[in-house]
Amino acid sequence: MKNENFSILFFIAKKRLLKNGEAPVYLRITVNGVCDETRIKRSVPVNLWNQAKECSRGKDRNSLGLNEYIRSLNLKLLTIHKELTLNNVSVTSKLLLTKLFGKEEEGMKLFEIFKEHNEKCRKLIDIDYTDITVRRYDNCCKYLREVIKLKYDKEDILLTEVNGELIREFEFYMKTEKACRQNTIIRYIKCLKKVTNLALANEWMTKDPFARIKIKEENVTRNFSKRKN
């Protein structure tokens, strides 16, 4: 969107494809002919990107989530620009980016909390936890790192970035890449939920990412051979 000397552009970097084959989405802000750009925390298949409309043309969950995120960033930028202008602040593209993402750079990160949690659990083996349970927490943390690296090309994320989309991506990854059965996946998801509940209890995050997630286990039927007389 444009407002005389101020413009916002979302685009993809086709030559910087991520490991999952998707293109990262970038935001470019231009003020008085001077521009700054940054990669936002989303990616999209190249064939789904509509540059004319600056959004994904897909109808899947990820595309809809991306488009909503782009709309929210656009609205925030327009609001920030308006507030700065009303307060007679000299607006620059760098200042707008700082105002837009500055608060998101603050806060605790997921794997910092996960690692601390697992270390405490390890000290409680044979007291409150079994060794296999602690190893499950470690594996959960490891697999989550793989998902976040693959999907977002990041080593860690803020607790405020943990949402329903990440949980569903984690479930999909465990099914397709690790060939896990549903009940095994649920055990890993419960490990993540325990960490997010810890963060909620300590007010490190305010929104429960599991609020709209339903966890359903499969019924397991065990076959017992008949006893011969």
mmCIF file of C-alpha atoms in Angstrom:
data_model
loop_
_atom_site.group_PDB
_atom_site.id
_atom_site.type_symbol
_atom_site.label_atom_id
_atom_site.label_comp_id
_atom_site.label_asym_id
_atom_site.label_seq_id
_atom_site.Cartn_x
_atom_site.Cartn_y
_atom_site.Cartn_z
ATOM 1 C CA MET A 1 0.000 0.000 0.000
ATOM 2 C CA LYS A 2 1.171 3.537 -0.715
ATOM 3 C CA ASN A 3 0.843 6.880 0.984
ATOM 4 C CA GLU A 4 2.851 9.488 -1.027
ATOM 5 C CA ASN A 5 6.412 8.908 0.193
ATOM 6 C CA PHE A 6 5.679 5.701 2.078
ATOM 7 C CA SER A 7 5.188 2.233 0.584
ATOM 8 C CA ILE A 8 4.974 -1.370 1.751
ATOM 9 C CA LEU A 9 5.884 -4.364 -0.392
ATOM 10 C CA PHE A 10 5.784 -8.090 0.338
ATOM 11 C CA PHE A 11 7.712 -10.372 -2.013
ATOM 12 C CA ILE A 12 9.433 -13.751 -2.117
ATOM 13 C CA ALA A 13 13.095 -14.633 -2.675
ATOM 14 C CA LYS A 14 12.962 -17.298 -5.389
ATOM 15 C CA LYS A 15 16.738 -17.779 -5.353
ATOM 16 C CA ARG A 16 16.911 -18.342 -1.596
ATOM 17 C CA LEU A 17 14.715 -21.406 -1.242
ATOM 18 C CA LEU A 18 14.581 -23.076 2.165
ATOM 19 C CA LYS A 19 15.333 -26.753 2.768
ATOM 20 C CA ASN A 20 11.624 -27.546 2.480
ATOM 21 C CA GLY A 21 11.608 -26.092 -1.044
ATOM 22 C CA GLU A 22 9.536 -23.042 -0.135
ATOM 23 C CA ALA A 23 10.525 -19.443 -0.758
ATOM 24 C CA PRO A 24 10.942 -17.086 2.228
ATOM 25 C CA VAL A 25 8.657 -14.058 2.274
ATOM 26 C CA TYR A 26 10.227 -10.615 2.643
ATOM 27 C CA LEU A 27 8.896 -7.215 3.622
ATOM 28 C CA ARG A 28 10.307 -4.047 2.062
ATOM 29 C CA ILE A 29 9.464 -0.591 3.414
ATOM 30 C CA THR A 30 10.327 2.516 1.412
ATOM 31 C CA VAL A 31 10.239 6.059 2.787
ATOM 32 C CA ASN A 32 11.307 8.996 0.604
ATOM 33 C CA GLY A 33 13.087 6.684 -1.795
ATOM 34 C CA VAL A 34 15.103 4.918 0.930
ATOM 35 C CA CYS A 35 14.175 1.294 1.593
ATOM 36 C CA ASP A 36 14.881 -1.361 4.178
ATOM 37 C CA GLU A 37 13.784 -4.951 4.002
ATOM 38 C CA THR A 38 13.617 -7.974 6.250
ATOM 39 C CA ARG A 39 12.489 -11.542 6.063
ATOM 40 C CA ILE A 40 9.229 -12.198 7.884
ATOM 41 C CA LYS A 41 8.655 -15.478 9.700
ATOM 42 C CA ARG A 42 6.810 -17.219 6.884
ATOM 43 C CA SER A 43 7.479 -19.070 3.625
ATOM 44 C CA VAL A 44 5.362 -20.210 0.686
ATOM 45 C CA PRO A 45 5.638 -22.560 -2.322
ATOM 46 C CA VAL A 46 6.822 -20.462 -5.262
ATOM 47 C CA ASN A 47 3.928 -21.563 -7.480
ATOM 48 C CA LEU A 48 1.374 -20.320 -4.951
ATOM 49 C CA TRP A 49 2.740 -16.793 -4.595
ATOM 50 C CA ASN A 50 0.732 -14.003 -6.278
ATOM 51 C CA GLN A 51 3.041 -10.999 -6.503
ATOM 52 C CA ALA A 52 0.352 -8.717 -7.918
ATOM 53 C CA LYS A 53 -1.762 -9.208 -4.789
ATOM 54 C CA GLU A 54 1.236 -9.834 -2.487
ATOM 55 C CA CYS A 55 -0.258 -12.974 -1.008
ATOM 56 C CA SER A 56 -0.625 -16.711 -1.496
ATOM 57 C CA ARG A 57 -3.303 -17.865 -3.907
ATOM 58 C CA GLY A 58 -3.617 -21.154 -2.020
ATOM 59 C CA LYS A 59 -6.643 -22.178 0.023
ATOM 60 C CA ASP A 60 -4.825 -24.484 2.443
ATOM 61 C CA ARG A 61 -4.302 -23.716 6.132
ATOM 62 C CA ASN A 62 -0.735 -22.486 5.701
ATOM 63 C CA SER A 63 -1.683 -20.136 2.853
ATOM 64 C CA LEU A 64 -4.580 -18.663 4.803
ATOM 65 C CA GLY A 65 -2.333 -18.227 7.838
ATOM 66 C CA LEU A 66 0.320 -16.498 5.733
ATOM 67 C CA ASN A 67 -2.197 -14.120 4.176
ATOM 68 C CA GLU A 68 -3.633 -13.232 7.568
ATOM 69 C CA TYR A 69 -0.130 -12.555 8.909
ATOM 70 C CA ILE A 70 0.664 -10.291 5.955
ATOM 71 C CA ARG A 71 -2.584 -8.374 6.514
ATOM 72 C CA SER A 72 -1.766 -7.941 10.200
ATOM 73 C CA LEU A 73 1.740 -6.625 9.439
ATOM 74 C CA ASN A 74 0.311 -4.242 6.863
ATOM 75 C CA LEU A 75 -2.230 -2.884 9.328
ATOM 76 C CA LYS A 76 0.365 -2.516 12.093
ATOM 77 C CA LEU A 77 2.702 -0.620 9.781
ATOM 78 C CA LEU A 78 -0.025 1.788 8.707
ATOM 79 C CA THR A 79 -0.932 2.391 12.354
ATOM 80 C CA ILE A 80 2.707 2.937 13.381
ATOM 81 C CA HIS A 81 3.289 5.293 10.456
ATOM 82 C CA LYS A 82 0.196 7.305 11.350
ATOM 83 C CA GLU A 83 1.159 7.576 15.034
ATOM 84 C CA LEU A 84 4.702 8.688 14.210
ATOM 85 C CA THR A 85 3.429 11.262 11.717
ATOM 86 C CA LEU A 86 0.895 12.679 14.189
ATOM 87 C CA ASN A 87 3.676 13.030 16.759
ATOM 88 C CA ASN A 88 5.901 14.855 14.224
ATOM 89 C CA VAL A 89 8.524 12.114 14.368
ATOM 90 C CA SER A 90 10.897 11.888 11.421
ATOM 91 C CA VAL A 91 9.824 8.631 9.790
ATOM 92 C CA THR A 92 12.401 6.308 8.219
ATOM 93 C CA SER A 93 12.075 2.802 6.872
ATOM 94 C CA LYS A 94 14.486 1.499 9.526
ATOM 95 C CA LEU A 95 12.454 3.112 12.315
ATOM 96 C CA LEU A 96 9.256 1.531 10.997
ATOM 97 C CA LEU A 97 10.866 -1.922 10.950
ATOM 98 C CA THR A 98 12.187 -1.423 14.474
ATOM 99 C CA LYS A 99 8.763 -0.360 15.717
ATOM 100 C CA LEU A 100 7.100 -3.255 13.912
ATOM 101 C CA PHE A 101 9.339 -6.081 15.114
ATOM 102 C CA GLY A 102 11.066 -4.521 18.127
ATOM 103 C CA LYS A 103 8.726 -5.969 20.738
ATOM 104 C CA GLU A 104 8.795 -9.374 19.078
ATOM 105 C CA GLU A 105 12.543 -9.562 19.620
ATOM 106 C CA GLU A 106 12.032 -9.435 23.376
ATOM 107 C CA GLY A 107 10.998 -12.346 25.530
ATOM 108 C CA MET A 108 12.003 -15.888 26.355
ATOM 109 C CA LYS A 109 12.648 -18.498 23.694
ATOM 110 C CA LEU A 110 11.190 -21.969 23.400
ATOM 111 C CA PHE A 111 14.330 -24.083 23.542
ATOM 112 C CA GLU A 112 15.829 -22.079 26.398
ATOM 113 C CA ILE A 113 12.803 -23.088 28.491
ATOM 114 C CA PHE A 114 12.687 -26.617 27.080
ATOM 115 C CA LYS A 115 16.350 -27.243 27.897
ATOM 116 C CA GLU A 116 16.001 -25.936 31.455
ATOM 117 C CA HIS A 117 12.864 -28.041 31.956
ATOM 118 C CA ASN A 118 14.589 -31.202 30.725
ATOM 119 C CA GLU A 119 17.637 -30.636 32.914
ATOM 120 C CA LYS A 120 15.447 -30.353 35.997
ATOM 121 C CA CYS A 121 13.570 -33.508 35.017
ATOM 122 C CA ARG A 122 16.877 -35.325 34.558
ATOM 123 C CA LYS A 123 17.816 -34.544 38.164
ATOM 124 C CA LEU A 124 14.510 -36.057 39.273
ATOM 125 C CA ILE A 125 14.959 -39.427 37.578
ATOM 126 C CA ASP A 126 13.865 -42.210 39.965
ATOM 127 C CA ILE A 127 12.181 -39.542 42.108
ATOM 128 C CA ASP A 128 9.416 -38.005 39.994
ATOM 129 C CA TYR A 129 10.408 -39.205 36.513
ATOM 130 C CA THR A 130 11.639 -42.331 34.782
ATOM 131 C CA ASP A 131 14.597 -42.337 32.420
ATOM 132 C CA ILE A 132 12.374 -43.126 29.436
ATOM 133 C CA THR A 133 10.150 -40.127 30.171
ATOM 134 C CA VAL A 134 13.112 -37.751 30.264
ATOM 135 C CA ARG A 135 14.439 -39.211 27.026
ATOM 136 C CA ARG A 136 11.037 -38.566 25.475
ATOM 137 C CA TYR A 137 11.300 -34.892 26.483
ATOM 138 C CA ASP A 138 14.782 -34.738 24.948
ATOM 139 C CA ASN A 139 13.550 -36.296 21.712
ATOM 140 C CA CYS A 140 10.571 -33.963 21.602
ATOM 141 C CA CYS A 141 12.911 -30.986 21.861
ATOM 142 C CA LYS A 142 15.162 -32.453 19.157
ATOM 143 C CA TYR A 143 12.309 -33.077 16.715
ATOM 144 C CA LEU A 144 10.808 -29.651 17.335
ATOM 145 C CA ARG A 145 14.162 -28.098 16.441
ATOM 146 C CA GLU A 146 14.096 -30.013 13.162
ATOM 147 C CA VAL A 147 10.580 -28.775 12.363
ATOM 148 C CA ILE A 148 11.377 -25.151 13.164
ATOM 149 C CA LYS A 149 14.596 -25.267 11.149
ATOM 150 C CA LEU A 150 12.782 -26.839 8.208
ATOM 151 C CA LYS A 151 9.675 -24.637 8.307
ATOM 152 C CA TYR A 152 11.047 -21.292 9.494
ATOM 153 C CA ASP A 153 14.810 -21.666 8.928
ATOM 154 C CA LYS A 154 15.465 -20.634 12.539
ATOM 155 C CA GLU A 155 17.375 -22.230 15.400
ATOM 156 C CA ASP A 156 14.893 -21.085 18.033
ATOM 157 C CA ILE A 157 11.646 -19.130 18.323
ATOM 158 C CA LEU A 158 10.040 -16.913 20.919
ATOM 159 C CA LEU A 159 7.459 -18.457 23.209
ATOM 160 C CA THR A 160 4.963 -15.987 21.760
ATOM 161 C CA GLU A 161 5.504 -17.610 18.345
ATOM 162 C CA VAL A 162 4.410 -21.047 19.564
ATOM 163 C CA ASN A 163 0.918 -21.446 18.128
ATOM 164 C CA GLY A 164 -1.563 -23.927 16.758
ATOM 165 C CA GLU A 165 0.115 -23.872 13.358
ATOM 166 C CA LEU A 166 3.427 -25.045 14.835
ATOM 167 C CA ILE A 167 1.696 -27.834 16.780
ATOM 168 C CA ARG A 168 -0.027 -29.097 13.633
ATOM 169 C CA GLU A 169 3.237 -28.868 11.674
ATOM 170 C CA PHE A 170 4.934 -30.886 14.423
ATOM 171 C CA GLU A 171 2.220 -33.554 14.253
ATOM 172 C CA PHE A 172 2.498 -33.726 10.445
ATOM 173 C CA TYR A 173 6.305 -33.983 10.623
ATOM 174 C CA MET A 174 6.165 -36.831 13.137
ATOM 175 C CA LYS A 175 3.732 -38.733 10.927
ATOM 176 C CA THR A 176 5.530 -38.231 7.624
ATOM 177 C CA GLU A 177 9.213 -37.971 8.550
ATOM 178 C CA LYS A 178 9.399 -40.120 11.692
ATOM 179 C CA ALA A 179 6.617 -42.588 10.794
ATOM 180 C CA CYS A 180 5.209 -42.395 14.312
ATOM 181 C CA ARG A 181 1.820 -43.813 15.255
ATOM 182 C CA GLN A 182 -0.855 -41.473 16.578
ATOM 183 C CA ASN A 183 -0.475 -42.404 20.242
ATOM 184 C CA THR A 184 3.307 -41.928 20.067
ATOM 185 C CA ILE A 185 2.812 -38.509 18.482
ATOM 186 C CA ILE A 186 0.379 -37.561 21.234
ATOM 187 C CA ARG A 187 2.970 -38.430 23.874
ATOM 188 C CA TYR A 188 5.396 -35.992 22.209
ATOM 189 C CA ILE A 189 2.723 -33.320 21.870
ATOM 190 C CA LYS A 190 1.950 -33.685 25.574
ATOM 191 C CA CYS A 191 5.641 -33.054 26.294
ATOM 192 C CA LEU A 192 5.391 -29.762 24.408
ATOM 193 C CA LYS A 193 2.129 -28.929 26.160
ATOM 194 C CA LYS A 194 3.751 -29.379 29.554
ATOM 195 C CA VAL A 195 6.425 -26.834 28.620
ATOM 196 C CA THR A 196 3.866 -24.315 27.324
ATOM 197 C CA ASN A 197 1.776 -24.808 30.478
ATOM 198 C CA LEU A 198 4.911 -24.033 32.493
ATOM 199 C CA ALA A 199 5.417 -20.854 30.460
ATOM 200 C CA LEU A 200 1.776 -19.853 30.948
ATOM 201 C CA ALA A 201 2.004 -20.448 34.695
ATOM 202 C CA ASN A 202 5.101 -18.241 34.890
ATOM 203 C CA GLU A 203 3.464 -15.595 32.649
ATOM 204 C CA TRP A 204 6.198 -15.928 30.033
ATOM 205 C CA MET A 205 3.403 -16.265 27.499
ATOM 206 C CA THR A 206 -0.238 -15.209 27.747
ATOM 207 C CA LYS A 207 -1.950 -17.163 24.972
ATOM 208 C CA ASP A 208 -2.408 -20.932 25.196
ATOM 209 C CA PRO A 209 -1.362 -22.442 21.829
ATOM 210 C CA PHE A 210 -3.349 -25.581 22.657
ATOM 211 C CA ALA A 211 -6.616 -23.722 23.218
ATOM 212 C CA ARG A 212 -8.105 -25.012 19.953
ATOM 213 C CA ILE A 213 -6.121 -28.211 19.626
ATOM 214 C CA LYS A 214 -7.935 -31.478 20.278
ATOM 215 C CA ILE A 215 -5.766 -34.428 21.217
ATOM 216 C CA LYS A 216 -7.339 -37.767 20.372
ATOM 217 C CA GLU A 217 -5.682 -41.090 21.037
ATOM 218 C CA GLU A 218 -6.315 -44.206 18.983
ATOM 219 C CA ASN A 219 -8.006 -47.148 20.606
ATOM 220 C CA VAL A 220 -5.552 -49.997 20.782
ATOM 221 C CA THR A 221 -6.967 -53.506 20.592
ATOM 222 C CA ARG A 222 -4.775 -56.188 22.079
ATOM 223 C CA ASN A 223 -5.121 -59.743 20.859
ATOM 224 C CA PHE A 224 -4.684 -62.410 23.513
ATOM 225 C CA SER A 225 -4.183 -65.982 22.416
ATOM 226 C CA LYS A 226 -6.604 -68.458 23.917
ATOM 227 C CA ARG A 227 -5.199 -70.719 26.533
ATOM 228 C CA LYS A 228 -5.172 -74.387 25.577
ATOM 229 C CA ASN A 229 -6.313 -76.948 28.115
#
